[in-house]
Amino acid sequence: MAEKDKGPVIGLSWHPTLPTLSSSTTKSIKTPDEAESSSALWKPSSQLVDGLFVPPNDPIMLNKLRKSQRKDTLGKDWFDMPAPTITPELKRDLQLLKLRSAIDPKRHYKRGDPKSKDLPKYFQVGTVVESATDFYSGRLTKKERKATIADELLYDQTFRAYRKRKVREIEEKNRPGGNDKWKIKGKQSRKRAKERRH
């Protein structure tokens, strides 16, 4: 008791703790085969050495154990780049990057794989930092800096004007003209229009 009060002991110490038996387990005595199937705490004696778990000798089982413990990375050639968790904001930004050719009409990008609609699994997100040699007018102001690419595009005045103009062009192109506009309103309106003409 006095040793516990002193504080942590420097060095490695290990004391095995056995699970306490409840009243329900003391009433029924089980064979080792039944205990193996029913209890997750029980391990066969071949896997336990002094109460510690020892990995299996079977190479197939050992490879499965290694695969389950391995981190999800791109590999040594890519400096073990991890696969980040995709949040809704990140997903929106990745979708915008796929459609970047539609954002700016004057810029032309190398076309990606048109068949693949899935987003990349491994990527990194960074922040653009201006160099000290850039002039102040070339830098973004604090008001112009946004958290995501989507927010940046929504607040960009030139992109907003371009988007409005393109939407107006598409609507004018798809708007019916001549006699087709009467088809939209239905047969009753066409009859009324004939009556007005005569």
PDB file of C-alpha atoms in Angstrom:
ATOM      1  CA  MET A   1       0.000   0.000   0.000  1.00  0.00           C
ATOM      2  CA  ALA A   2       2.822   2.375   0.834  1.00  0.00           C
ATOM      3  CA  GLU A   3       4.415   1.820  -2.598  1.00  0.00           C
ATOM      4  CA  LYS A   4       1.242   2.913  -4.411  1.00  0.00           C
ATOM      5  CA  ASP A   5       1.117   6.142  -2.451  1.00  0.00           C
ATOM      6  CA  LYS A   6       4.653   7.118  -3.482  1.00  0.00           C
ATOM      7  CA  GLY A   7       3.718   7.544  -7.150  1.00  0.00           C
ATOM      8  CA  PRO A   8       4.595   5.772 -10.385  1.00  0.00           C
ATOM      9  CA  VAL A   9       7.561   3.416 -10.272  1.00  0.00           C
ATOM     10  CA  ILE A  10      10.183   4.056 -12.945  1.00  0.00           C
ATOM     11  CA  GLY A  11      10.723   1.002 -15.118  1.00  0.00           C
ATOM     12  CA  LEU A  12       8.588  -1.715 -16.614  1.00  0.00           C
ATOM     13  CA  SER A  13       6.248  -3.659 -14.395  1.00  0.00           C
ATOM     14  CA  TRP A  14       3.400  -5.920 -15.374  1.00  0.00           C
ATOM     15  CA  HIS A  15       0.825  -7.614 -13.179  1.00  0.00           C
ATOM     16  CA  PRO A  16      -1.649  -9.963 -14.899  1.00  0.00           C
ATOM     17  CA  THR A  17      -5.259  -9.309 -14.058  1.00  0.00           C
ATOM     18  CA  LEU A  18      -7.729 -12.128 -14.332  1.00  0.00           C
ATOM     19  CA  PRO A  19     -11.391 -11.457 -15.041  1.00  0.00           C
ATOM     20  CA  THR A  20     -13.545 -11.814 -11.953  1.00  0.00           C
ATOM     21  CA  LEU A  21     -16.054 -14.584 -11.986  1.00  0.00           C
ATOM     22  CA  SER A  22     -19.623 -13.465 -11.525  1.00  0.00           C
ATOM     23  CA  SER A  23     -22.265 -15.492  -9.729  1.00  0.00           C
ATOM     24  CA  SER A  24     -23.692 -16.736 -13.024  1.00  0.00           C
ATOM     25  CA  THR A  25     -20.355 -18.233 -14.139  1.00  0.00           C
ATOM     26  CA  THR A  26     -19.673 -19.947 -10.818  1.00  0.00           C
ATOM     27  CA  LYS A  27     -22.965 -21.841 -10.940  1.00  0.00           C
ATOM     28  CA  SER A  28     -22.329 -23.507 -14.287  1.00  0.00           C
ATOM     29  CA  ILE A  29     -19.009 -25.222 -14.983  1.00  0.00           C
ATOM     30  CA  LYS A  30     -18.008 -25.166 -18.661  1.00  0.00           C
ATOM     31  CA  THR A  31     -15.569 -27.273 -20.596  1.00  0.00           C
ATOM     32  CA  PRO A  32     -12.734 -25.525 -22.485  1.00  0.00           C
ATOM     33  CA  ASP A  33     -14.526 -26.054 -25.820  1.00  0.00           C
ATOM     34  CA  GLU A  34     -17.671 -24.296 -24.542  1.00  0.00           C
ATOM     35  CA  ALA A  35     -15.604 -21.512 -22.975  1.00  0.00           C
ATOM     36  CA  GLU A  36     -13.775 -20.902 -26.265  1.00  0.00           C
ATOM     37  CA  SER A  37     -17.004 -20.398 -28.175  1.00  0.00           C
ATOM     38  CA  SER A  38     -18.773 -18.307 -25.537  1.00  0.00           C
ATOM     39  CA  SER A  39     -16.082 -16.037 -24.050  1.00  0.00           C
ATOM     40  CA  ALA A  40     -14.015 -13.475 -25.934  1.00  0.00           C
ATOM     41  CA  LEU A  41     -11.573 -13.266 -22.999  1.00  0.00           C
ATOM     42  CA  TRP A  42     -10.564 -16.905 -23.190  1.00  0.00           C
ATOM     43  CA  LYS A  43      -7.642 -17.724 -25.486  1.00  0.00           C
ATOM     44  CA  PRO A  44      -6.141 -21.174 -26.037  1.00  0.00           C
ATOM     45  CA  SER A  45      -2.921 -21.735 -24.107  1.00  0.00           C
ATOM     46  CA  SER A  46      -0.919 -21.910 -27.380  1.00  0.00           C
ATOM     47  CA  GLN A  47      -1.634 -18.191 -28.000  1.00  0.00           C
ATOM     48  CA  LEU A  48      -0.906 -16.991 -24.445  1.00  0.00           C
ATOM     49  CA  VAL A  49       2.579 -16.787 -22.963  1.00  0.00           C
ATOM     50  CA  ASP A  50       2.596 -15.570 -19.367  1.00  0.00           C
ATOM     51  CA  GLY A  51      -0.775 -13.952 -19.969  1.00  0.00           C
ATOM     52  CA  LEU A  52       0.377 -12.069 -23.109  1.00  0.00           C
ATOM     53  CA  PHE A  53      -0.922 -12.556 -26.651  1.00  0.00           C
ATOM     54  CA  VAL A  54       1.639 -14.017 -29.061  1.00  0.00           C
ATOM     55  CA  PRO A  55       1.087 -13.654 -32.825  1.00  0.00           C
ATOM     56  CA  PRO A  56       0.400 -16.894 -34.711  1.00  0.00           C
ATOM     57  CA  ASN A  57       3.154 -18.931 -36.372  1.00  0.00           C
ATOM     58  CA  ASP A  58       1.068 -19.463 -39.506  1.00  0.00           C
ATOM     59  CA  PRO A  59       2.385 -17.079 -42.245  1.00  0.00           C
ATOM     60  CA  ILE A  60      -1.062 -16.603 -43.814  1.00  0.00           C
ATOM     61  CA  MET A  61      -2.607 -15.589 -40.490  1.00  0.00           C
ATOM     62  CA  LEU A  62       0.416 -13.377 -39.768  1.00  0.00           C
ATOM     63  CA  ASN A  63      -0.025 -11.550 -43.104  1.00  0.00           C
ATOM     64  CA  LYS A  64      -3.727 -11.011 -42.382  1.00  0.00           C
ATOM     65  CA  LEU A  65      -2.845  -9.601 -38.970  1.00  0.00           C
ATOM     66  CA  ARG A  66      -0.256  -7.246 -40.526  1.00  0.00           C
ATOM     67  CA  LYS A  67      -2.703  -6.071 -43.210  1.00  0.00           C
ATOM     68  CA  SER A  68      -5.341  -5.237 -40.617  1.00  0.00           C
ATOM     69  CA  GLN A  69      -2.816  -3.203 -38.585  1.00  0.00           C
ATOM     70  CA  ARG A  70      -1.263  -1.393 -41.574  1.00  0.00           C
ATOM     71  CA  LYS A  71      -2.194   2.259 -42.082  1.00  0.00           C
ATOM     72  CA  ASP A  72      -4.009   3.272 -45.258  1.00  0.00           C
ATOM     73  CA  THR A  73      -1.246   5.129 -47.134  1.00  0.00           C
ATOM     74  CA  LEU A  74      -0.134   5.578 -50.734  1.00  0.00           C
ATOM     75  CA  GLY A  75       3.267   3.970 -50.188  1.00  0.00           C
ATOM     76  CA  LYS A  76       6.944   4.787 -49.740  1.00  0.00           C
ATOM     77  CA  ASP A  77       7.258   6.376 -53.194  1.00  0.00           C
ATOM     78  CA  TRP A  78       4.703   8.992 -52.117  1.00  0.00           C
ATOM     79  CA  PHE A  79       6.182   9.436 -48.625  1.00  0.00           C
ATOM     80  CA  ASP A  80       3.367   7.424 -47.008  1.00  0.00           C
ATOM     81  CA  MET A  81       0.681   9.965 -47.901  1.00  0.00           C
ATOM     82  CA  PRO A  82      -2.382   9.077 -45.790  1.00  0.00           C
ATOM     83  CA  ALA A  83      -5.934   8.902 -47.105  1.00  0.00           C
ATOM     84  CA  PRO A  84      -7.782  11.817 -45.455  1.00  0.00           C
ATOM     85  CA  THR A  85     -11.345  11.614 -44.201  1.00  0.00           C
ATOM     86  CA  ILE A  86     -13.644  13.205 -46.759  1.00  0.00           C
ATOM     87  CA  THR A  87     -15.935  15.832 -45.262  1.00  0.00           C
ATOM     88  CA  PRO A  88     -18.815  17.432 -47.217  1.00  0.00           C
ATOM     89  CA  GLU A  89     -16.701  20.592 -47.758  1.00  0.00           C
ATOM     90  CA  LEU A  90     -13.768  18.573 -49.117  1.00  0.00           C
ATOM     91  CA  LYS A  91     -16.087  16.559 -51.357  1.00  0.00           C
ATOM     92  CA  ARG A  92     -17.569  19.764 -52.811  1.00  0.00           C
ATOM     93  CA  ASP A  93     -14.085  21.180 -53.448  1.00  0.00           C
ATOM     94  CA  LEU A  94     -12.967  17.994 -55.223  1.00  0.00           C
ATOM     95  CA  GLN A  95     -16.067  18.054 -57.424  1.00  0.00           C
ATOM     96  CA  LEU A  96     -15.340  21.696 -58.311  1.00  0.00           C
ATOM     97  CA  LEU A  97     -11.770  20.797 -59.242  1.00  0.00           C
ATOM     98  CA  LYS A  98     -13.101  18.110 -61.581  1.00  0.00           C
ATOM     99  CA  LEU A  99     -15.324  20.726 -63.278  1.00  0.00           C
ATOM    100  CA  ARG A 100     -12.671  23.447 -63.334  1.00  0.00           C
ATOM    101  CA  SER A 101     -12.750  23.721 -67.133  1.00  0.00           C
ATOM    102  CA  ALA A 102     -16.311  25.119 -66.901  1.00  0.00           C
ATOM    103  CA  ILE A 103     -15.339  27.757 -64.339  1.00  0.00           C
ATOM    104  CA  ASP A 104     -13.005  29.887 -66.460  1.00  0.00           C
ATOM    105  CA  PRO A 105     -13.646  30.047 -70.246  1.00  0.00           C
ATOM    106  CA  LYS A 106     -10.180  31.413 -71.048  1.00  0.00           C
ATOM    107  CA  ARG A 107      -8.280  28.623 -69.315  1.00  0.00           C
ATOM    108  CA  HIS A 108      -7.855  25.161 -70.795  1.00  0.00           C
ATOM    109  CA  TYR A 109      -6.974  22.209 -68.609  1.00  0.00           C
ATOM    110  CA  LYS A 110      -5.805  18.729 -69.465  1.00  0.00           C
ATOM    111  CA  ARG A 111      -8.869  16.557 -69.578  1.00  0.00           C
ATOM    112  CA  GLY A 112      -9.059  13.956 -66.828  1.00  0.00           C
ATOM    113  CA  ASP A 113     -10.517  10.492 -67.142  1.00  0.00           C
ATOM    114  CA  PRO A 114     -14.091  11.133 -68.378  1.00  0.00           C
ATOM    115  CA  LYS A 115     -15.329   7.678 -67.348  1.00  0.00           C
ATOM    116  CA  SER A 116     -14.299   7.881 -63.696  1.00  0.00           C
ATOM    117  CA  LYS A 117     -16.807   9.795 -61.629  1.00  0.00           C
ATOM    118  CA  ASP A 118     -15.326   8.806 -58.283  1.00  0.00           C
ATOM    119  CA  LEU A 119     -13.177  11.219 -56.313  1.00  0.00           C
ATOM    120  CA  PRO A 120      -9.487  10.609 -55.582  1.00  0.00           C
ATOM    121  CA  LYS A 121      -8.717   8.623 -52.451  1.00  0.00           C
ATOM    122  CA  TYR A 122      -5.279  10.064 -51.664  1.00  0.00           C
ATOM    123  CA  PHE A 123      -4.717  13.827 -51.740  1.00  0.00           C
ATOM    124  CA  GLN A 124      -3.466  16.703 -49.628  1.00  0.00           C
ATOM    125  CA  VAL A 125      -4.925  20.159 -49.114  1.00  0.00           C
ATOM    126  CA  GLY A 126      -2.622  23.128 -48.706  1.00  0.00           C
ATOM    127  CA  THR A 127      -2.794  26.881 -48.261  1.00  0.00           C
ATOM    128  CA  VAL A 128      -1.356  29.295 -50.805  1.00  0.00           C
ATOM    129  CA  VAL A 129       1.052  31.701 -49.152  1.00  0.00           C
ATOM    130  CA  GLU A 130       2.168  34.798 -51.043  1.00  0.00           C
ATOM    131  CA  SER A 131       5.862  35.483 -51.238  1.00  0.00           C
ATOM    132  CA  ALA A 132       7.385  38.669 -49.925  1.00  0.00           C
ATOM    133  CA  THR A 133       8.262  39.757 -53.477  1.00  0.00           C
ATOM    134  CA  ASP A 134       4.591  39.940 -54.549  1.00  0.00           C
ATOM    135  CA  PHE A 135       3.193  43.446 -54.623  1.00  0.00           C
ATOM    136  CA  TYR A 136       0.262  44.231 -52.325  1.00  0.00           C
ATOM    137  CA  SER A 137      -2.248  44.646 -55.158  1.00  0.00           C
ATOM    138  CA  GLY A 138      -1.467  41.111 -56.351  1.00  0.00           C
ATOM    139  CA  ARG A 139      -2.289  39.546 -53.002  1.00  0.00           C
ATOM    140  CA  LEU A 140      -5.681  38.498 -51.669  1.00  0.00           C
ATOM    141  CA  THR A 141      -7.167  40.617 -48.931  1.00  0.00           C
ATOM    142  CA  LYS A 142      -8.483  39.075 -45.726  1.00  0.00           C
ATOM    143  CA  LYS A 143     -12.034  39.650 -46.957  1.00  0.00           C
ATOM    144  CA  GLU A 144     -11.334  37.738 -50.172  1.00  0.00           C
ATOM    145  CA  ARG A 145      -9.823  34.736 -48.378  1.00  0.00           C
ATOM    146  CA  LYS A 146     -12.365  31.967 -47.853  1.00  0.00           C
ATOM    147  CA  ALA A 147     -12.198  28.553 -46.198  1.00  0.00           C
ATOM    148  CA  THR A 148     -13.151  26.487 -49.264  1.00  0.00           C
ATOM    149  CA  ILE A 149     -12.924  26.794 -53.043  1.00  0.00           C
ATOM    150  CA  ALA A 150     -16.717  26.823 -53.288  1.00  0.00           C
ATOM    151  CA  ASP A 151     -16.968  29.871 -51.011  1.00  0.00           C
ATOM    152  CA  GLU A 152     -14.224  31.610 -52.964  1.00  0.00           C
ATOM    153  CA  LEU A 153     -16.069  31.084 -56.250  1.00  0.00           C
ATOM    154  CA  LEU A 154     -19.389  32.244 -54.838  1.00  0.00           C
ATOM    155  CA  TYR A 155     -17.894  35.559 -53.723  1.00  0.00           C
ATOM    156  CA  ASP A 156     -15.811  36.145 -56.880  1.00  0.00           C
ATOM    157  CA  GLN A 157     -17.426  39.027 -58.847  1.00  0.00           C
ATOM    158  CA  THR A 158     -16.012  38.106 -62.283  1.00  0.00           C
ATOM    159  CA  PHE A 159     -17.120  34.482 -61.973  1.00  0.00           C
ATOM    160  CA  ARG A 160     -20.550  35.595 -60.739  1.00  0.00           C
ATOM    161  CA  ALA A 161     -21.047  37.847 -63.792  1.00  0.00           C
ATOM    162  CA  TYR A 162     -19.842  35.084 -66.157  1.00  0.00           C
ATOM    163  CA  ARG A 163     -22.176  32.539 -64.551  1.00  0.00           C
ATOM    164  CA  LYS A 164     -25.203  34.867 -64.820  1.00  0.00           C
ATOM    165  CA  ARG A 165     -24.439  35.604 -68.471  1.00  0.00           C
ATOM    166  CA  LYS A 166     -24.102  31.903 -69.320  1.00  0.00           C
ATOM    167  CA  VAL A 167     -27.353  31.015 -67.556  1.00  0.00           C
ATOM    168  CA  ARG A 168     -29.169  33.801 -69.430  1.00  0.00           C
ATOM    169  CA  GLU A 169     -27.783  32.526 -72.780  1.00  0.00           C
ATOM    170  CA  ILE A 170     -28.906  28.963 -72.061  1.00  0.00           C
ATOM    171  CA  GLU A 171     -32.384  30.112 -71.021  1.00  0.00           C
ATOM    172  CA  GLU A 172     -32.785  32.207 -74.187  1.00  0.00           C
ATOM    173  CA  LYS A 173     -31.642  29.323 -76.342  1.00  0.00           C
ATOM    174  CA  ASN A 174     -34.111  26.906 -74.736  1.00  0.00           C
ATOM    175  CA  ARG A 175     -37.015  29.379 -74.643  1.00  0.00           C
ATOM    176  CA  PRO A 176     -39.600  28.445 -77.290  1.00  0.00           C
ATOM    177  CA  GLY A 177     -40.435  31.072 -79.898  1.00  0.00           C
ATOM    178  CA  GLY A 178     -43.214  31.541 -82.464  1.00  0.00           C
ATOM    179  CA  ASN A 179     -46.097  29.088 -82.287  1.00  0.00           C
ATOM    180  CA  ASP A 180     -44.296  26.860 -79.769  1.00  0.00           C
ATOM    181  CA  LYS A 181     -44.952  29.314 -76.942  1.00  0.00           C
ATOM    182  CA  TRP A 182     -48.706  28.584 -77.246  1.00  0.00           C
ATOM    183  CA  LYS A 183     -48.094  24.894 -76.635  1.00  0.00           C
ATOM    184  CA  ILE A 184     -46.823  25.650 -73.162  1.00  0.00           C
ATOM    185  CA  LYS A 185     -50.007  27.329 -71.987  1.00  0.00           C
ATOM    186  CA  GLY A 186     -52.305  24.565 -73.204  1.00  0.00           C
ATOM    187  CA  LYS A 187     -55.252  24.178 -75.571  1.00  0.00           C
ATOM    188  CA  GLN A 188     -57.565  26.574 -73.727  1.00  0.00           C
ATOM    189  CA  SER A 189     -55.197  29.491 -74.169  1.00  0.00           C
ATOM    190  CA  ARG A 190     -54.840  28.667 -77.889  1.00  0.00           C
ATOM    191  CA  LYS A 191     -58.641  28.835 -78.318  1.00  0.00           C
ATOM    192  CA  ARG A 192     -58.756  32.168 -76.534  1.00  0.00           C
ATOM    193  CA  ALA A 193     -55.996  33.482 -78.752  1.00  0.00           C
ATOM    194  CA  LYS A 194     -57.962  32.456 -81.886  1.00  0.00           C
ATOM    195  CA  GLU A 195     -61.043  34.238 -80.569  1.00  0.00           C
ATOM    196  CA  ARG A 196     -59.034  37.417 -79.994  1.00  0.00           C
ATOM    197  CA  ARG A 197     -57.652  37.340 -83.530  1.00  0.00           C
ATOM    198  CA  HIS A 198     -61.148  37.041 -85.156  1.00  0.00           C
TER     199      HIS A 198
END
